[in-house]
Coordinates of C-alpha atoms and ligand atoms in Angstrom, one line a residue:
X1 CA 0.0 0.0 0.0
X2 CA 1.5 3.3 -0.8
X3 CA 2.1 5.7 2.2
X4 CA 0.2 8.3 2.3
X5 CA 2.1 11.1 1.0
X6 CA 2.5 9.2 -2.5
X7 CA -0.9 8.1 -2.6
X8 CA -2.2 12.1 -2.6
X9 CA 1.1 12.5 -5.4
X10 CA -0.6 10.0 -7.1
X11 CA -4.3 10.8 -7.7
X12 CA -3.2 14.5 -8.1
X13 CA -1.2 13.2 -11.0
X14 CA -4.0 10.9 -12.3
X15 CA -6.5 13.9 -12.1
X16 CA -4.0 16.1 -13.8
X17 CA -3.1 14.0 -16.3
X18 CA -6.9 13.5 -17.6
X19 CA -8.2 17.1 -17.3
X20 CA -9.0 17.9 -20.9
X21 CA -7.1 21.1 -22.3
X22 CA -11.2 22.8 -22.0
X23 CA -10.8 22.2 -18.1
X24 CA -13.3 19.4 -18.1
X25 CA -12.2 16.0 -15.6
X26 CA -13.4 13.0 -17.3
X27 CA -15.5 11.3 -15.1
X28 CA -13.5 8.2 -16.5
X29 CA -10.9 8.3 -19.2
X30 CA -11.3 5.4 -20.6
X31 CA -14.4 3.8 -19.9
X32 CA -16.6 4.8 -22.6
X33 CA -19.8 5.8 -21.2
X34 CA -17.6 7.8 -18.9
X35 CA -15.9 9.5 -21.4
X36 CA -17.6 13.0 -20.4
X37 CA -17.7 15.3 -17.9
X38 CA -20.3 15.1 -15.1
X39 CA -20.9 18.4 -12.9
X40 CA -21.4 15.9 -9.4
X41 CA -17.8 14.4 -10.4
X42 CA -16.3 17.4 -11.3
X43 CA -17.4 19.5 -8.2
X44 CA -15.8 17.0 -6.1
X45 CA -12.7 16.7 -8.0
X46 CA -12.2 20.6 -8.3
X47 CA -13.0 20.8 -4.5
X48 CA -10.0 18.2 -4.0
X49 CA -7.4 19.4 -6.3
X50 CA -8.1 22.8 -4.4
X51 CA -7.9 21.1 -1.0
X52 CA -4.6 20.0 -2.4
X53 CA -3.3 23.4 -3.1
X54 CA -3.9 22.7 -7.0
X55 CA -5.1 26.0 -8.0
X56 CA -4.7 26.2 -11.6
X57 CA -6.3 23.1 -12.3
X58 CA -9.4 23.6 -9.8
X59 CA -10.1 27.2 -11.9
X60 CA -9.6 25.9 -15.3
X61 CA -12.4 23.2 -14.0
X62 CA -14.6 26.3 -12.5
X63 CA -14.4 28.6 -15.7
X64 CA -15.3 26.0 -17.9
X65 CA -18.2 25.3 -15.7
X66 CA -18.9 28.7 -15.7
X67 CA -18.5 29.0 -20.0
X68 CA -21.2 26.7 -20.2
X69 CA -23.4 28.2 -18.1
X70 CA -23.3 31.7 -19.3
X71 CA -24.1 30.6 -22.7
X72 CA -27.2 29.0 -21.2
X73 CA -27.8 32.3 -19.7
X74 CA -31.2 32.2 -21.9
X75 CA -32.6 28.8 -21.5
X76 CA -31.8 29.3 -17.1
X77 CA -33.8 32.5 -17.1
X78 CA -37.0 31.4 -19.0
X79 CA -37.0 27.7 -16.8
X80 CA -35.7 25.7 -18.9
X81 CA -33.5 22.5 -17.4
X82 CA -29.7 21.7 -18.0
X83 CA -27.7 18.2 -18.3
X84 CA -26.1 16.8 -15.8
X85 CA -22.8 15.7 -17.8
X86 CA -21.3 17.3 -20.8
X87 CA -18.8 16.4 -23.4
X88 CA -15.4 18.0 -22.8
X89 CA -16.2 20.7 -25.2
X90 CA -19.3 21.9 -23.3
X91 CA -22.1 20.3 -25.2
X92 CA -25.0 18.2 -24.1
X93 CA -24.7 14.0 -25.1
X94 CA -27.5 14.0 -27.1
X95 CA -28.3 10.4 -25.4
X96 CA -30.6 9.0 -23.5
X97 CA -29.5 9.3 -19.6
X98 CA -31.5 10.7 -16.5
X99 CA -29.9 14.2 -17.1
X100 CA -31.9 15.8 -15.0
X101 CA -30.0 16.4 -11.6
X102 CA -29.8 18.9 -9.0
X103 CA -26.8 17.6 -6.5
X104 CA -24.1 18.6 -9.1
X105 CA -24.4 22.3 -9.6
X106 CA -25.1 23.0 -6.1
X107 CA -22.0 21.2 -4.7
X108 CA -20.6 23.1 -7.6
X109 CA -21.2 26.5 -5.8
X110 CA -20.5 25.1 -2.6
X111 CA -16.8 24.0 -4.0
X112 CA -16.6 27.6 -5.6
X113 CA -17.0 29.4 -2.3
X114 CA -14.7 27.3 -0.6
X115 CA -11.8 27.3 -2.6
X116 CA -12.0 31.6 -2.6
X117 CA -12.1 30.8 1.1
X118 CA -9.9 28.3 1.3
X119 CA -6.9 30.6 -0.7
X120 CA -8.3 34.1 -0.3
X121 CA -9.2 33.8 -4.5
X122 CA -11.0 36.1 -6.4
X123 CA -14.3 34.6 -7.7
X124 CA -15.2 37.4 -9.0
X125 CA -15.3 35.8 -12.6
X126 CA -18.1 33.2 -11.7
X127 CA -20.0 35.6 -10.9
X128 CA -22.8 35.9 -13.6
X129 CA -22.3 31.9 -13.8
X130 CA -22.6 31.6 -10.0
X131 CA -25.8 34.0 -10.1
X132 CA -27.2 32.1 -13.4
X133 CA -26.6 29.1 -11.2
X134 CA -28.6 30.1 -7.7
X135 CA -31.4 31.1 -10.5
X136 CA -31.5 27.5 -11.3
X137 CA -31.8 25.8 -8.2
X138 CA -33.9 28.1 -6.4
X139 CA -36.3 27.7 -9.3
X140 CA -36.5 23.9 -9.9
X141 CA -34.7 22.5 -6.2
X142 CA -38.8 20.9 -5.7
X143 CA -39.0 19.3 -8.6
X144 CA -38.3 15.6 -8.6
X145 CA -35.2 15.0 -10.2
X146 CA -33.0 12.0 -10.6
X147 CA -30.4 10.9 -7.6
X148 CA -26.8 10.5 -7.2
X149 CA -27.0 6.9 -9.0
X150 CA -29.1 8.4 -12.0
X151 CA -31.4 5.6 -11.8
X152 CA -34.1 7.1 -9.3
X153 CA -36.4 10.7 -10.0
X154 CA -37.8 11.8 -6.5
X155 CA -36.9 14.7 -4.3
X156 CA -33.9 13.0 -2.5
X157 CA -32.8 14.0 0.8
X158 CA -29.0 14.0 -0.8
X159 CA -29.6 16.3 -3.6
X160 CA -31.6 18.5 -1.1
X161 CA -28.5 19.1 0.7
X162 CA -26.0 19.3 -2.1
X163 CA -28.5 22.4 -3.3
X164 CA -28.4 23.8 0.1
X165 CA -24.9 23.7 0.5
X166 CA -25.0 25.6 -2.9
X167 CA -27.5 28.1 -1.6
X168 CA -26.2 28.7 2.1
X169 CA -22.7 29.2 0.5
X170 CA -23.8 32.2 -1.2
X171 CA -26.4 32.9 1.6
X172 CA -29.0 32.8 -1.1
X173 CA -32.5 33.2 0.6
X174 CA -34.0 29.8 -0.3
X175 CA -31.3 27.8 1.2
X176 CA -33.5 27.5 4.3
X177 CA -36.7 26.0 2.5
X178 CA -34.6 23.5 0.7
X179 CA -33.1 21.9 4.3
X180 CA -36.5 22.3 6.1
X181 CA -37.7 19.6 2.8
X182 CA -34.9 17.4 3.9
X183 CA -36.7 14.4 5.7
X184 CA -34.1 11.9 6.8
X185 CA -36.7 9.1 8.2
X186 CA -38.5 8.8 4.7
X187 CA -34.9 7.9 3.5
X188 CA -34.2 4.5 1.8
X189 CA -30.5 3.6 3.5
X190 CA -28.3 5.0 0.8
X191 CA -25.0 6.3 1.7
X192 CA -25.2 9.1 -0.6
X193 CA -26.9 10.4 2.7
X194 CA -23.4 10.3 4.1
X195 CA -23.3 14.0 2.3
X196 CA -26.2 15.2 4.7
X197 CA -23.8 14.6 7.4
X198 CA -20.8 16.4 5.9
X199 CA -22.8 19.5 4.1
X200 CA -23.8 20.2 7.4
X201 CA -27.7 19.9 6.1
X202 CA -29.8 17.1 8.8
X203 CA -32.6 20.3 8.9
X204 CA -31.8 20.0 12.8
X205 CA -32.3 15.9 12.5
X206 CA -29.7 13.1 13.7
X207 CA -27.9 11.9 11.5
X208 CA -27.0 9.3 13.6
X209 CA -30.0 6.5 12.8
X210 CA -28.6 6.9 8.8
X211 CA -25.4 6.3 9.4
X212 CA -25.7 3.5 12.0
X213 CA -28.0 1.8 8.9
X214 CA -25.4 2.3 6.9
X215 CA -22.8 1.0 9.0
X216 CA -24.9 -2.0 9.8
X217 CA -25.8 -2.8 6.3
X218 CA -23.7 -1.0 3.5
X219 CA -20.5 -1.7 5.0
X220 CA -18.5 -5.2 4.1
X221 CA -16.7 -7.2 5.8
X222 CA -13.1 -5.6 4.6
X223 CA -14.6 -1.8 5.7
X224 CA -15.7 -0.8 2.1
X225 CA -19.1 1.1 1.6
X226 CA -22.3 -0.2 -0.6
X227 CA -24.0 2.6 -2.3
X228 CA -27.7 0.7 -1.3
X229 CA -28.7 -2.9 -1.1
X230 CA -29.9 -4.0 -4.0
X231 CA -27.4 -2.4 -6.1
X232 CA -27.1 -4.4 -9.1
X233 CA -24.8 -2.4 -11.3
X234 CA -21.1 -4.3 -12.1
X235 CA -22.8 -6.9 -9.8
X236 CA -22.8 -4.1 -6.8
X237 CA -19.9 -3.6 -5.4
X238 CA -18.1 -1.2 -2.6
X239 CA -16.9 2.0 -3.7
X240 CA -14.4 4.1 -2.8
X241 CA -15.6 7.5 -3.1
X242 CA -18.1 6.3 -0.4
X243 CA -15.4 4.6 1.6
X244 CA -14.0 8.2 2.1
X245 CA -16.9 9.8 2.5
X246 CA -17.4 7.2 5.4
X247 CA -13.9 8.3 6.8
X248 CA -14.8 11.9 6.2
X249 CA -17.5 11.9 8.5
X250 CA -15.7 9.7 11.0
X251 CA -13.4 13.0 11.1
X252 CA -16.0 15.2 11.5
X253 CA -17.3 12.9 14.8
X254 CA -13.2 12.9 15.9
X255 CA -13.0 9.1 15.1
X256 CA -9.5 9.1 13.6
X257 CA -8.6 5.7 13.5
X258 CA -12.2 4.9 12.1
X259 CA -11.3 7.5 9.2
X260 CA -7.7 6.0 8.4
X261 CA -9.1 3.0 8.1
X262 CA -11.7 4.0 5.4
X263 CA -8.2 5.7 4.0
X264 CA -6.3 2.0 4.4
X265 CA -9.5 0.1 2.6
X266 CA -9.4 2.6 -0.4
X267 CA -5.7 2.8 -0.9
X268 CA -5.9 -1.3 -1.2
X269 CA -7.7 -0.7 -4.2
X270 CA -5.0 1.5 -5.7
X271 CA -3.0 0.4 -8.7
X272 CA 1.0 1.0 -8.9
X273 CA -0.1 3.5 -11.3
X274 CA -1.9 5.6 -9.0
X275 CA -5.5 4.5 -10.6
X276 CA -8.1 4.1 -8.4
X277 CA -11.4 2.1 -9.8
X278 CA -15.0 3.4 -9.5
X279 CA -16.2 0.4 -7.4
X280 CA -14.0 -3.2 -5.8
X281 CA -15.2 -6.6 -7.4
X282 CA -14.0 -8.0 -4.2
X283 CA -17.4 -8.7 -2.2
X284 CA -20.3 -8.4 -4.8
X285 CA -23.6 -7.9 -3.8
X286 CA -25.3 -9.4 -6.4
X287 CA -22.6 -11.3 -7.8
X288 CA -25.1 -12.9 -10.5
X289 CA -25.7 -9.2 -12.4
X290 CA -21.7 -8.7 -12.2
X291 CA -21.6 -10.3 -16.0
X292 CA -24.1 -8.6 -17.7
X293 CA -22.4 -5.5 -17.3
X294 CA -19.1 -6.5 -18.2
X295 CA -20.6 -7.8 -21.9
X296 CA -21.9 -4.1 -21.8
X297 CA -19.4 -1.6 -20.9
X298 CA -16.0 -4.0 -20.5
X299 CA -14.5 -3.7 -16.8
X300 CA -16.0 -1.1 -14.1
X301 CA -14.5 2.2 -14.9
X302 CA -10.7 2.7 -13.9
X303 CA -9.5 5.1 -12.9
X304 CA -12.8 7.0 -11.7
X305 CA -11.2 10.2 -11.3
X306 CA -14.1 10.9 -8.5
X307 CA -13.1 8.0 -6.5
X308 CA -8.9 9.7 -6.6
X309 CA -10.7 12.5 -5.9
X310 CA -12.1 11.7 -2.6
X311 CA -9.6 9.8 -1.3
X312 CA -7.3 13.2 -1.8
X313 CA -10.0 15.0 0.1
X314 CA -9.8 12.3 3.1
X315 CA -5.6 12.6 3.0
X316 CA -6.5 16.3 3.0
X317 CA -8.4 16.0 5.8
X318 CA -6.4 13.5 7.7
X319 CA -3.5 15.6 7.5
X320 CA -4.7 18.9 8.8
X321 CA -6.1 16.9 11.7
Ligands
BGC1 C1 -22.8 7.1 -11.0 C2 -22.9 8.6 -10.9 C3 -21.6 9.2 -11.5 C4 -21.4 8.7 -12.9 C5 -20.0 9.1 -13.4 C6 -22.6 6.7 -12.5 O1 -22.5 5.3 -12.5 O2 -24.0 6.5 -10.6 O3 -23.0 9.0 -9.6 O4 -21.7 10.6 -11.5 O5 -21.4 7.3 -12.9 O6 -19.0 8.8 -12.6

């Protein structure tokens, strides 16, 4: 296992090596229907190259964000919806997908205000995007729209609080009428709830019931972390990104040797090369649905540049602890 030090060399190089000259980060390089850039993945993977003192490559991401959105300017104001993943150049797929998601462009803002925090940066450049943006979500955040896992339209307690991370961070009005929608009992156990936890958005709820479900039954035996039960997809296995996110929160609770072992479980999963996949094939789930996806797509996507992205974020972490 590399040490830790290497291992955050590593996925910066990974991530820098794949951002397209446009600033997009391939959700997956080489992994064809991952060959495009998703606003959920990119957030997170701008947020952790900033965390990691990559400031270039964390702006190139947030101005071609902000490109795209600005030439939207027209459709945003008069209601219409935008994509959730775009190819490198900035232009919807044209394919059928469940585009319509919240999460990503509200972590988006969220990630913006926190890297001009984080190193006293001038945003001043997002700003018609970052306005065009609060438009948008404080328009549509009640409309069902599909989850993390693009499989599921509801109004999901996760999405919820990615928007009102977005909101808050810009101390937009309607951040507090997105958390009070945030219901964590009417929850199915899915550890994208974990980001309730660490956006700081429970609307004044315990989080505490979630992530003992979670623990109970989305963890496996070697530590890594289900995304739900009857995950099917690549046969279901454990994923890193939620591994850390797992270890992230363990921070947040001071439970440091819980959070470096959610570190240990996701490093084991990293290749010499630095390449970290999008999910184990270790401790399936549904091992019998594992096949069907491989005729597909080939292999699960490696290296998900989300999954080095969040275990940067938990060395981050970890190491201003
Ligand atoms: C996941 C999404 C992710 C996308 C690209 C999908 O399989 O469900 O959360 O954004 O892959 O990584």
């Amino acid at each position: 296992m590399p040490d830790i030090n290497d291992a955050a060399s590593k996925c910066i190089s990974v991530i820098n090596a794949y951002q397209q000259p446009s600033g997009a980060y391939p959700a997956s390089p080489n992994f064809t229907p991952y060959e495009y850039c998703w606003i959920r993945d990119g957030s997170f993977i701008a947020d952790a190259m900033s965390r990691a003192g990559q400031i270039e490559s964390t702006e190139r991401f947030f101005n071609w964000c902000a490109e795209l959105i600005v030439k939207r300017r027209d459709r945003i104001l008069q209601g219409g919806l935008l994509d959730t993943r775009y190819t490198y150049d900035g232009q919807e797929t044209n394919e059928d997908w469940g585009n319509f998601q919240l999460d990503g462009y509200g972590t988006l803002l969220w990630a913006i205000k926190q890297h001009a925090i984080r190193h006293d940066r001038s945003i001043d450049q997002y700003q018609e995007a970052a306005g065009l943006i609060q438009h948008y979500l404080a328009s549509h955040w009640h409309e069902p729209c599909f989850d993390w896992w693009e499989e599921r339209r509801a109004v999901h307690a996760a999405s919820l609080a990615c928007i009102y991370a977005g909101l808050a961070a810009y101390g937009h009005p309607e951040a507090a009428a997105v958390q009070a929608e945030i219901n964590l009992s009417e929850e199915r156990t899915d550890s994208s709830l974990l980001i309730c936890a660490l956006f700081d958005a429970t609307n004044g709820q315990t989080i505490i019931p979630v992530i003992s479900a979670i623990e109970e039954k989305l963890v496996s035996e070697d530590g890594g972390v289900y995304r739900y039960k009857d995950d099917s997809y690549f046969g279901g296995g454990e994923w890193p990104v939620l591994t850390c996110m797992l270890g992230w929160y363990y921070l947040k609770t001071n439970r440091y040797d819980a959070a470096r072992d959610k570190l240990n479980w996701s490093l084991s999963l990293m290749q010499p090369n630095g390449w970290i996949a999008e999910q184990s094939s270790k401790h399936l789930l549904h091992p019998d649905s594992y096949q069907e996806w491989e005729n597909k797509w080939g292999r699960p996507a490696n290296p998900l540049l989300w999954s080095e992205a969040m275990v940067l974020t938990l060395i981050s972490l970890l190491s201003s602890t």
